[in-house]
PDB file of C-alpha atoms in Angstrom:
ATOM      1  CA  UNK A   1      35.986  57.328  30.959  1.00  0.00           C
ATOM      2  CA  UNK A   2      34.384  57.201  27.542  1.00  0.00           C
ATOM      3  CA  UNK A   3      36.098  55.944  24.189  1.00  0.00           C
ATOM      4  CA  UNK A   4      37.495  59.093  22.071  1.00  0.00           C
ATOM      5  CA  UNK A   5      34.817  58.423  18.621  1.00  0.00           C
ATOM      6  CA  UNK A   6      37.128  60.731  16.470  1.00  0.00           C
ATOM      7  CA  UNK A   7      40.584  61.929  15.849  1.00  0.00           C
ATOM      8  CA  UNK A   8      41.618  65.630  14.425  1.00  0.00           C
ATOM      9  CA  UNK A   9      42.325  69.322  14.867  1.00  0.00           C
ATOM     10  CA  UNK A  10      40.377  72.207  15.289  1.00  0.00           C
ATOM     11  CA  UNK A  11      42.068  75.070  13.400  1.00  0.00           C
ATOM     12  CA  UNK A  12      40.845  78.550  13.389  1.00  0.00           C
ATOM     13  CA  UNK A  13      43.201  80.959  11.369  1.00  0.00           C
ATOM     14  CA  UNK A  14      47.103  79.507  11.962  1.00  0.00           C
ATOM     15  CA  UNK A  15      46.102  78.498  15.242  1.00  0.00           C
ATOM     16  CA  UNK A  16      45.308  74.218  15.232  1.00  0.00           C
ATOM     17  CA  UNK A  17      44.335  72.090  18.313  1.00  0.00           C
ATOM     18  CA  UNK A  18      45.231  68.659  18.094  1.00  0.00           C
ATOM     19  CA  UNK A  19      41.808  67.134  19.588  1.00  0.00           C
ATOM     20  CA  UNK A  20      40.018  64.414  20.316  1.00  0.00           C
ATOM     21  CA  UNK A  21      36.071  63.745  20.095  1.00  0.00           C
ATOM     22  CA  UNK A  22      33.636  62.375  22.570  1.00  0.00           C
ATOM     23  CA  UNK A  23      29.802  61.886  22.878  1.00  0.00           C
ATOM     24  CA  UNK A  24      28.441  64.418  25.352  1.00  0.00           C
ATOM     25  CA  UNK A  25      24.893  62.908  25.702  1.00  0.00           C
ATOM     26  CA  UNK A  26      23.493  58.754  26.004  1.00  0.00           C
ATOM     27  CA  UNK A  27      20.143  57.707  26.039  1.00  0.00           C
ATOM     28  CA  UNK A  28      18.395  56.292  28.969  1.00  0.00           C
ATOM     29  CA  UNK A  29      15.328  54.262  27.519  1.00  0.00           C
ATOM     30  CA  UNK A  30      14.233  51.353  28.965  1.00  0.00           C
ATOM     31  CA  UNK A  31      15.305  48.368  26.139  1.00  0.00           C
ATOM     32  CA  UNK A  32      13.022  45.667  24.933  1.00  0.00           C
ATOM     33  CA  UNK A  33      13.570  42.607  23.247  1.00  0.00           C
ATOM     34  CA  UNK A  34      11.022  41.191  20.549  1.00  0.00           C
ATOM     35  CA  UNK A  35       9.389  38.035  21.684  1.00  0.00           C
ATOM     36  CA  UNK A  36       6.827  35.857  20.786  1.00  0.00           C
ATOM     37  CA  UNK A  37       3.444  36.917  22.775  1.00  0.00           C
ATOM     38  CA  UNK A  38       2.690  33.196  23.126  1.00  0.00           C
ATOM     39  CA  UNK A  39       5.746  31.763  24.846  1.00  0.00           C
ATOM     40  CA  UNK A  40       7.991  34.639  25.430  1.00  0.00           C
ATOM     41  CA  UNK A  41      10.076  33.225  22.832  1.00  0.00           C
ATOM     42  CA  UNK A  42      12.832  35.557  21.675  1.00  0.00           C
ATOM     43  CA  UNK A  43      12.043  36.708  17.851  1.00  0.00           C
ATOM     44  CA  UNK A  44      16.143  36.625  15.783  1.00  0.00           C
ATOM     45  CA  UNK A  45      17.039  37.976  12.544  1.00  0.00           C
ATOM     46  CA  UNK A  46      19.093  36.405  10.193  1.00  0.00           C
ATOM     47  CA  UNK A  47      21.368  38.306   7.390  1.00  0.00           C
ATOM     48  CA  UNK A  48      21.295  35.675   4.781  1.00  0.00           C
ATOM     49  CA  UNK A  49      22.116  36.749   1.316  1.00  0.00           C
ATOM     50  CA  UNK A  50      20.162  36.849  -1.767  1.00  0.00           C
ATOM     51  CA  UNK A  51      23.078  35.477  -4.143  1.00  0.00           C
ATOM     52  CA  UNK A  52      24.292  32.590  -2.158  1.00  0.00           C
ATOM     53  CA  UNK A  53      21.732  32.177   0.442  1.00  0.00           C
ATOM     54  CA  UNK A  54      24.001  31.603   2.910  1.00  0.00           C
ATOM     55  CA  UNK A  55      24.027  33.221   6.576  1.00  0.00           C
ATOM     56  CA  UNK A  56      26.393  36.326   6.437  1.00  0.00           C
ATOM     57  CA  UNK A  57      28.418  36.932   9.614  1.00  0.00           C
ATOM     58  CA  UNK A  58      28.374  40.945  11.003  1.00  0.00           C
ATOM     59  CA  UNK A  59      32.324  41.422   9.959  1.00  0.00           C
ATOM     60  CA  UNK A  60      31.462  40.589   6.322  1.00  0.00           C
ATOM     61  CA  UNK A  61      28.636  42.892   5.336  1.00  0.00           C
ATOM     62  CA  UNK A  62      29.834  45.484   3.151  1.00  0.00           C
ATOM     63  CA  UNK A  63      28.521  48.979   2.075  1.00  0.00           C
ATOM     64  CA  UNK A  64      26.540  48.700  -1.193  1.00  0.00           C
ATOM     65  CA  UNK A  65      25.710  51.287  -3.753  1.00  0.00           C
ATOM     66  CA  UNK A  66      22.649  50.866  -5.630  1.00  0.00           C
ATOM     67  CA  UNK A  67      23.341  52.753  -8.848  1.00  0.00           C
ATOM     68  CA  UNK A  68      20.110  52.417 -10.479  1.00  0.00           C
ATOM     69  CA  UNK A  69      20.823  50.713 -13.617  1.00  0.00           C
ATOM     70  CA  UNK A  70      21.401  47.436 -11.808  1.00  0.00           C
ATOM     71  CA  UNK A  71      25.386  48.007 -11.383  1.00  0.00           C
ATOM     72  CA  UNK A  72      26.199  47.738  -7.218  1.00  0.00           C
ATOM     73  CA  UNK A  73      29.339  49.423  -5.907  1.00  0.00           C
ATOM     74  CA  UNK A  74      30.507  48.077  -3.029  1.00  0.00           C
ATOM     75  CA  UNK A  75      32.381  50.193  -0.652  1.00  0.00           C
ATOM     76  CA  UNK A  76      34.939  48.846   2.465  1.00  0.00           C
ATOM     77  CA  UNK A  77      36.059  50.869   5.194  1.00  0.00           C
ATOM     78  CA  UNK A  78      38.982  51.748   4.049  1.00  0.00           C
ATOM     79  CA  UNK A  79      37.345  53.628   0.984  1.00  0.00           C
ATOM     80  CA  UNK A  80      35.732  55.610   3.703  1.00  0.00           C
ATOM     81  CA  UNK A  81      39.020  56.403   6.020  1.00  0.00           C
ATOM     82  CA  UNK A  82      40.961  57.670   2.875  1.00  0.00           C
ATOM     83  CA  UNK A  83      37.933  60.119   1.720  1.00  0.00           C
ATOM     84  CA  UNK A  84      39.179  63.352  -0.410  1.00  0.00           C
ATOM     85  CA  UNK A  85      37.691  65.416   2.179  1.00  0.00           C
ATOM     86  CA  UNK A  86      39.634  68.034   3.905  1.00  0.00           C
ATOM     87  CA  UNK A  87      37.105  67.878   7.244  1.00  0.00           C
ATOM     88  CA  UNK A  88      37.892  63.922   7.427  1.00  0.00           C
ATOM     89  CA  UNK A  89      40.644  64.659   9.935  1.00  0.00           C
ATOM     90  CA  UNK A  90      40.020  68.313  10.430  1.00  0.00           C
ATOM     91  CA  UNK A  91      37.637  70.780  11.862  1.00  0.00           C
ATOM     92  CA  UNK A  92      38.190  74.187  10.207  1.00  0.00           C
ATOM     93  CA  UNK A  93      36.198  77.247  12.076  1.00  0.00           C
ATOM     94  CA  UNK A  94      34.657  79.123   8.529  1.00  0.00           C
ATOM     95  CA  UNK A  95      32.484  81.760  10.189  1.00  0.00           C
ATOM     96  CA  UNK A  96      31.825  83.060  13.799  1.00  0.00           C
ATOM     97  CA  UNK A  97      28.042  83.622  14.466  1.00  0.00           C
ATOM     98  CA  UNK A  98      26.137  85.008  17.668  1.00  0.00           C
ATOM     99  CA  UNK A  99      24.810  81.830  19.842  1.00  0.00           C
ATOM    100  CA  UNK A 100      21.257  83.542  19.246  1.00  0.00           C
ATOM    101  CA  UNK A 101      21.524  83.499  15.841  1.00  0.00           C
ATOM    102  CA  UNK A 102      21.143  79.628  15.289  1.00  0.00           C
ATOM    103  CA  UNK A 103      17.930  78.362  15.454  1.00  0.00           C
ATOM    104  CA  UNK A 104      17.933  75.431  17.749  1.00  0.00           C
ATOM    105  CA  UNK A 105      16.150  72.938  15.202  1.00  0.00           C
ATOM    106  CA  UNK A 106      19.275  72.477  12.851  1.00  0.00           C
ATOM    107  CA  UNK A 107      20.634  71.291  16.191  1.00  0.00           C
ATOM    108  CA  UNK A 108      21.184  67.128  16.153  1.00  0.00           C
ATOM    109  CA  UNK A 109      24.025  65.739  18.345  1.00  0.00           C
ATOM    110  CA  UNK A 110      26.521  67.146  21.206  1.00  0.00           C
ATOM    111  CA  UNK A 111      30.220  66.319  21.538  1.00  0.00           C
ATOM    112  CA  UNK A 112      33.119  67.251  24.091  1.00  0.00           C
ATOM    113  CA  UNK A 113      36.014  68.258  22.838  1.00  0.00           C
ATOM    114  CA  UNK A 114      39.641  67.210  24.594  1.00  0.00           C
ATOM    115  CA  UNK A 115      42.492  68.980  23.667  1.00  0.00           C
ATOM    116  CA  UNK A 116      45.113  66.398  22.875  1.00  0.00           C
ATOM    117  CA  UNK A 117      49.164  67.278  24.253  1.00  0.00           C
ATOM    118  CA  UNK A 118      50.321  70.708  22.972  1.00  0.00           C
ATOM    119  CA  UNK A 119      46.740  71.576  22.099  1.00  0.00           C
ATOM    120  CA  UNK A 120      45.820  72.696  26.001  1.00  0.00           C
ATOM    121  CA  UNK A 121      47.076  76.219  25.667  1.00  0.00           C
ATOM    122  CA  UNK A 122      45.244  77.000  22.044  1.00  0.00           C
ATOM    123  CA  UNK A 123      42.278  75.054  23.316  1.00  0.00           C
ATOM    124  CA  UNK A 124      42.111  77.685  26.342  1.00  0.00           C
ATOM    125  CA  UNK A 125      42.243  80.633  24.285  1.00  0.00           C
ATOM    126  CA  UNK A 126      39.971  79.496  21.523  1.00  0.00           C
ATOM    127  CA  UNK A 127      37.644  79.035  24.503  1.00  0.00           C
ATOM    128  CA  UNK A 128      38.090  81.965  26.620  1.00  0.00           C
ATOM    129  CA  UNK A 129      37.894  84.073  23.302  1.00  0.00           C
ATOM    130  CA  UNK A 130      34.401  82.202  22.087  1.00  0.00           C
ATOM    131  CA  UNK A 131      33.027  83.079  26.157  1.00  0.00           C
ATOM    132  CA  UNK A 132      34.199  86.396  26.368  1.00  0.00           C
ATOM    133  CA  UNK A 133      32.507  87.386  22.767  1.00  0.00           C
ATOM    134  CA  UNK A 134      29.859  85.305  23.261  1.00  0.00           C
ATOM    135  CA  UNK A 135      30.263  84.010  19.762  1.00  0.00           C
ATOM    136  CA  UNK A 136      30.575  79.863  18.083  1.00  0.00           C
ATOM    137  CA  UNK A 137      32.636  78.734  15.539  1.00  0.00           C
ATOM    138  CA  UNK A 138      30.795  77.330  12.345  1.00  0.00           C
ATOM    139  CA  UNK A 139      32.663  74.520  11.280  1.00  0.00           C
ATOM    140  CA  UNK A 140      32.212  71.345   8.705  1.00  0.00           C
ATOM    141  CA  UNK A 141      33.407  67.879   9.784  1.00  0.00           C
ATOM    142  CA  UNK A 142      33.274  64.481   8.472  1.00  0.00           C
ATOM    143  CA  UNK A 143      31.857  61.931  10.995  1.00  0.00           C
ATOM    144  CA  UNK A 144      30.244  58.513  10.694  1.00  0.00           C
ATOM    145  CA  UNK A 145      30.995  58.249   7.226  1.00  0.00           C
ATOM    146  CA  UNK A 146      29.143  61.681   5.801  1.00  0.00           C
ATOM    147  CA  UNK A 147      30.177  65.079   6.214  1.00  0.00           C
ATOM    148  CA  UNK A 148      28.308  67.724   8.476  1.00  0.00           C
ATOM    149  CA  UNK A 149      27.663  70.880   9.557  1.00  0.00           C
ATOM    150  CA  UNK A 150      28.622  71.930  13.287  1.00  0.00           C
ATOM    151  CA  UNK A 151      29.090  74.706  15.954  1.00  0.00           C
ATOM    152  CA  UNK A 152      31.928  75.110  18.372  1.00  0.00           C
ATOM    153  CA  UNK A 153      30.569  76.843  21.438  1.00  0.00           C
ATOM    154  CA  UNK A 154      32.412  77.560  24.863  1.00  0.00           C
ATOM    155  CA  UNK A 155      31.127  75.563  27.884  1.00  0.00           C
ATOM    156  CA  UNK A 156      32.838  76.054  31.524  1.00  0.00           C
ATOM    157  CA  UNK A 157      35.882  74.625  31.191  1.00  0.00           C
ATOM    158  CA  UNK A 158      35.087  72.679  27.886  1.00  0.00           C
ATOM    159  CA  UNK A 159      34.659  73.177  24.387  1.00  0.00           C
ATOM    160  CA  UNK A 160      31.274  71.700  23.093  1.00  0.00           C
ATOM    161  CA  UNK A 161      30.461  70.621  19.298  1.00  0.00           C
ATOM    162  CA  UNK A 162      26.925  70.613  18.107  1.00  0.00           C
ATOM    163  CA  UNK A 163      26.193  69.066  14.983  1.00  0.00           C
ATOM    164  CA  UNK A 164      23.877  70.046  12.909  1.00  0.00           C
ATOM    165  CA  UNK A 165      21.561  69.851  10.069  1.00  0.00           C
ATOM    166  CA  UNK A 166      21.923  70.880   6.726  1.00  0.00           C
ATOM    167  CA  UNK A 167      18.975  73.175   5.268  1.00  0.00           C
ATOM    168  CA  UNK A 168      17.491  70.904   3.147  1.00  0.00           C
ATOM    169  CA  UNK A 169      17.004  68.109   6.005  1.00  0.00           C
ATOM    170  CA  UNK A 170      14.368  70.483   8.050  1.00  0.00           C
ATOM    171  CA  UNK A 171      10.858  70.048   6.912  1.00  0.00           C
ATOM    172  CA  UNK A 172       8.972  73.116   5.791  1.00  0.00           C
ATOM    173  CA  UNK A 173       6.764  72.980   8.998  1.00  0.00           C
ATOM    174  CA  UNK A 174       4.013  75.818   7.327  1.00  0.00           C
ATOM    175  CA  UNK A 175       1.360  72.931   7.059  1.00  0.00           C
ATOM    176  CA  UNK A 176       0.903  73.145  10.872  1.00  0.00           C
ATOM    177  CA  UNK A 177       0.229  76.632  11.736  1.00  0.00           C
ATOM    178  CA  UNK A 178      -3.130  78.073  12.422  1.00  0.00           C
ATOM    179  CA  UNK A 179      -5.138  79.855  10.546  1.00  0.00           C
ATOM    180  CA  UNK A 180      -3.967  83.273   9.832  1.00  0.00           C
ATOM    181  CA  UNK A 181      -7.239  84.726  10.342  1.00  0.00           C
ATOM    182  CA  UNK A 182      -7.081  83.519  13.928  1.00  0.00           C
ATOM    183  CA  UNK A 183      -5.966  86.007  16.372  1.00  0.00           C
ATOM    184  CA  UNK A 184      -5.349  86.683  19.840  1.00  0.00           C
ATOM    185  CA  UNK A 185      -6.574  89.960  21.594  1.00  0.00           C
ATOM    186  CA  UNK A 186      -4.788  92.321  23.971  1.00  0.00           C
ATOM    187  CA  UNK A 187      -6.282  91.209  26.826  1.00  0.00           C
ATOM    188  CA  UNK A 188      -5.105  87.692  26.185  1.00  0.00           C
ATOM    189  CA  UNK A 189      -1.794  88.423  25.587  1.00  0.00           C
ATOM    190  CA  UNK A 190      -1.469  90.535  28.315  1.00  0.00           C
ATOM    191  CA  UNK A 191      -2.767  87.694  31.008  1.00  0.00           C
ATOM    192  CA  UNK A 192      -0.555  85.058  29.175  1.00  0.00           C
ATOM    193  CA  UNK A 193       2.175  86.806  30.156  1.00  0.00           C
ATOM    194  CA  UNK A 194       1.368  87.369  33.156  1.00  0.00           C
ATOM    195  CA  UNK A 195       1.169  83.688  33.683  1.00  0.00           C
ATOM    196  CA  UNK A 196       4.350  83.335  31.998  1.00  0.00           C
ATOM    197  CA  UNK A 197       6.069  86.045  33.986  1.00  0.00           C
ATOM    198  CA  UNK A 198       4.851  83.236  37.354  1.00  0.00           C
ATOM    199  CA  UNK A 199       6.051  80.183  35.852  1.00  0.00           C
ATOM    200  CA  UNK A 200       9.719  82.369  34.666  1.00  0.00           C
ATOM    201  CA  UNK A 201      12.686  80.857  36.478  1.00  0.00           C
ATOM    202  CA  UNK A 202      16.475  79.755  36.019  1.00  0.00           C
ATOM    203  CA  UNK A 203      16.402  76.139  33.898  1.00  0.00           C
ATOM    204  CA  UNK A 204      17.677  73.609  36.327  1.00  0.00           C
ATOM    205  CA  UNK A 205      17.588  70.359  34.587  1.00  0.00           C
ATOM    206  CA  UNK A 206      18.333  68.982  37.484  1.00  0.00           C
ATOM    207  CA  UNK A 207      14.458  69.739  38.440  1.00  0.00           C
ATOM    208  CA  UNK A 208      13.094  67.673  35.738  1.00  0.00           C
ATOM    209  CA  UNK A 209      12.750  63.540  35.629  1.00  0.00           C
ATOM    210  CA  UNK A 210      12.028  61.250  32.576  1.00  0.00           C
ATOM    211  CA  UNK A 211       8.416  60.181  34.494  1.00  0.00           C
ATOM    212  CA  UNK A 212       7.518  58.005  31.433  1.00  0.00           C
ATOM    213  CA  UNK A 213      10.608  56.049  32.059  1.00  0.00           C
ATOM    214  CA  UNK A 214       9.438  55.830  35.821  1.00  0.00           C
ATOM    215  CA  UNK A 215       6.011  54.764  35.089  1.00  0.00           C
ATOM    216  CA  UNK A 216       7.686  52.327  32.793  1.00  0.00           C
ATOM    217  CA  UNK A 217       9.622  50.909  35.355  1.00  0.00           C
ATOM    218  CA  UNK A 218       7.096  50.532  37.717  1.00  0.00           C
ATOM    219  CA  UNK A 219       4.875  48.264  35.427  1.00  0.00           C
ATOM    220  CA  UNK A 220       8.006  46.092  34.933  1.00  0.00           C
ATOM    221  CA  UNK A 221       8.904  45.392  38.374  1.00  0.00           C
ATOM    222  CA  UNK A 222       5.190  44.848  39.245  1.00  0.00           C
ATOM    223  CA  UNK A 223       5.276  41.864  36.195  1.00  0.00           C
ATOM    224  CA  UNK A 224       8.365  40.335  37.454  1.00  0.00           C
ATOM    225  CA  UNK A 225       7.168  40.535  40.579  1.00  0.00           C
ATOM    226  CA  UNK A 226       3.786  39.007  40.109  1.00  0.00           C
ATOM    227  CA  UNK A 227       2.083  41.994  42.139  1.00  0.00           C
ATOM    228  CA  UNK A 228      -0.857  44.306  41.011  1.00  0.00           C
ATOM    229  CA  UNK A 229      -0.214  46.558  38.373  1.00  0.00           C
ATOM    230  CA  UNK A 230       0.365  50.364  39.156  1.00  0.00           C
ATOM    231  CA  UNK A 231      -2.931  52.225  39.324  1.00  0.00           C
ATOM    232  CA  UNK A 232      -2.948  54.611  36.327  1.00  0.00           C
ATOM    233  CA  UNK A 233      -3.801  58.519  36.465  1.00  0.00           C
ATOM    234  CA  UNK A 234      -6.911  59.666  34.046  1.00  0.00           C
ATOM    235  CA  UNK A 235      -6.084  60.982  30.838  1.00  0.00           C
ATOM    236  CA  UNK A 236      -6.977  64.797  29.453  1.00  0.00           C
ATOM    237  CA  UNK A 237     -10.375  66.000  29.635  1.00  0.00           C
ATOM    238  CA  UNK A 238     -11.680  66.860  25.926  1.00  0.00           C
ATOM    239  CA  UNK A 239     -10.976  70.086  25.388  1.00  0.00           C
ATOM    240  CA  UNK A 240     -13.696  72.797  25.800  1.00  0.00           C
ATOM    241  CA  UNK A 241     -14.524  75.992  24.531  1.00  0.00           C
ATOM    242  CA  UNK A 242     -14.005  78.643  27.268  1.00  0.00           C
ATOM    243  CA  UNK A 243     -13.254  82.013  28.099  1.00  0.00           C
ATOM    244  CA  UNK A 244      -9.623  82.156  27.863  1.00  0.00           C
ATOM    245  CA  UNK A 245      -8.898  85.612  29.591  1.00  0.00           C
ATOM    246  CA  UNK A 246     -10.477  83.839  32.738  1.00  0.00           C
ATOM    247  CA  UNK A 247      -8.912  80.735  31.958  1.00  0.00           C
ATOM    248  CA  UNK A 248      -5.702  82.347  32.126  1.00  0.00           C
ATOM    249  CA  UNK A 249      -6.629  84.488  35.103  1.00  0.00           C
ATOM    250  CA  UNK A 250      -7.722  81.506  37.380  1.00  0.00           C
ATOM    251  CA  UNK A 251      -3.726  79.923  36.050  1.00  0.00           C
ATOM    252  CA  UNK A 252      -2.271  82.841  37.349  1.00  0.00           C
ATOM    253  CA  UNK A 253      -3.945  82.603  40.661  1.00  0.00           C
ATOM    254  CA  UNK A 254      -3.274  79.074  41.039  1.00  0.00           C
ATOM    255  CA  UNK A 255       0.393  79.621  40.001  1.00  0.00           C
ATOM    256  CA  UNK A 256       0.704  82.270  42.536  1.00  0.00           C
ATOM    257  CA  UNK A 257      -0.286  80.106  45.214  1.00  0.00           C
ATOM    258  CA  UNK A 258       2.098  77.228  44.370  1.00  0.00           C
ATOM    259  CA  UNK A 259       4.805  79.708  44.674  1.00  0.00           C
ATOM    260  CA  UNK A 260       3.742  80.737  47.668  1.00  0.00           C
ATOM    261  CA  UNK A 261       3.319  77.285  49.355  1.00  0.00           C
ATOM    262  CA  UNK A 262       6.810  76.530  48.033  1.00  0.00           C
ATOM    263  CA  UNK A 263       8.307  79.440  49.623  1.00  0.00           C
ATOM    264  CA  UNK A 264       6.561  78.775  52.689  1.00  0.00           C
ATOM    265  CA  UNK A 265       7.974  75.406  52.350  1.00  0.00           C
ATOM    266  CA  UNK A 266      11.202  76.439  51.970  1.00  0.00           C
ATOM    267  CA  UNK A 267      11.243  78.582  54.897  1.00  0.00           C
ATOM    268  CA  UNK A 268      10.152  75.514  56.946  1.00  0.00           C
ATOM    269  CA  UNK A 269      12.628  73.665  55.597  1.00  0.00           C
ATOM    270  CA  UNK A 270      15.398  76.492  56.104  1.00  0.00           C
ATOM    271  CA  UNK A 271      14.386  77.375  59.730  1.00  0.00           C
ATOM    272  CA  UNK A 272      14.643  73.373  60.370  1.00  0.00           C
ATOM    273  CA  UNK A 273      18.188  72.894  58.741  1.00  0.00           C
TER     274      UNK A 273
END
């Protein structure tokens, strides 16, 4: 079981949840070291300060505030445990919002949330309420020594938080669109979504694979094990300039035949079982 990352209460009116925090999501990337390319050598870093010029051990670097006029504030932990900040050790529910209504960019990291002793029965009903009105709470909590904005959203059986960014930290993303004086016709929209309407299905996860991780893997174990590397596939054609109502029709086609084959697969499969 994973290590609880925060302590608190979720409160929402009278009503507070004693709760504890835990990361809902960990990454799977293959790690790497740094080495030297000649010997395999592995590269280290040393945290030697600029005063003394002595080696600093991990457990004695500090938080430093640059102030700009050459003063430097230096914080310790403790400054950041006794914050004046109500969210520190509290998650207050401000606002409920439709799920549709948040754009999924100012989304950053998930969390479970465990309800902690007398906090089962609240945590239920905050839940069951947020599923049944298909709403999230909107919430502000401190975490990892700054303050953010989050959603509370029902899951199954769980509560989830989702923080989130604040306004400011999303880049005006303007810069990349199109021209505005490039359109698309009828036609093309039309057999686009017919194309999407073939492709349309329940998300499964479950379905999908990390395939860069695989390919990564497979040029490792052929190094260690001395053996010819992987063949690799060819890269993207350079893209031409084509008819794109038949580009899309011939997709559709194609996609219509893969589902097809798959259900005739299935079947197989099925009758077999």
């Amino acid at each position: 079981m994973p290590r609880s990352i925060w302590k608190g209460a979720v409160s929402f009116g009278l009503v507070t949840i004693p709760v504890k925090l835990y990361g809902a999501t960990e990454e799977k990337d293959i790690s790497f070291r740094q080495v030297h390319d000649a010997d395999g050598g592995r590269i280290k870093y040393r945290r030697v300060c600029e005063v003394c010029g002595e080696e600093v051990p991990y457990e004695h670097i500090a938080k430093g505030y640059d102030a700009g006029d050459g003063r430097m504030v230096t914080l310790e932990a403790s400054d950041f445990d006794e914050l004046p900040l109500p969210s520190a050790k509290a998650i207050e529910i401000v606002q409920f919002v439709d799920l549709d209504d948040v754009d999924p960019s100012y989304f950053a990291k998930s969390y479970f949330l465990e309800a902690e002793g007398p906090g089962a029965k609240p945590y239920v009903l905050l839940r069951e309420a947020l599923a049944e009105s298909g709403r999230a709470g909107i919430v502000k909590v401190a975490l990892r020594s700054r303050e953010t904005l989050a959603l509370v959203r029902a899951k199954g059986d769980l509560l989830m938080m989702h923080t989130m960014l604040w306004p400011d930290e999303l880049r005006d993303g303007s810069f990349a669109a199109p021209p505005a004086e490039i359109k698309a016709n009828p036609a093309e929209v039309t057999m686009a979504k017919m194309f999407i309407d073939q492709l349309a299905g329940a998300f499964d996860p479950g379905e999908f694979t990390d395939s860069y991780r695989e390919a990564l893997e497979q040029v490792v174990s052929a190094k260690l094990q001395g053996v010819p590397m992987p063949s690799t596939s060819s890269g993207p054609k350079d893209a031409e300039v084509v008819d794109l109502v038949a580009a899309l029709k011939a997709s559709v086609e194609a996609a219509k035949r893969r589902r097809e084959e798959a259900a005739k697969a299935e079947g197989k499969a099925a009758k077999a079982g």
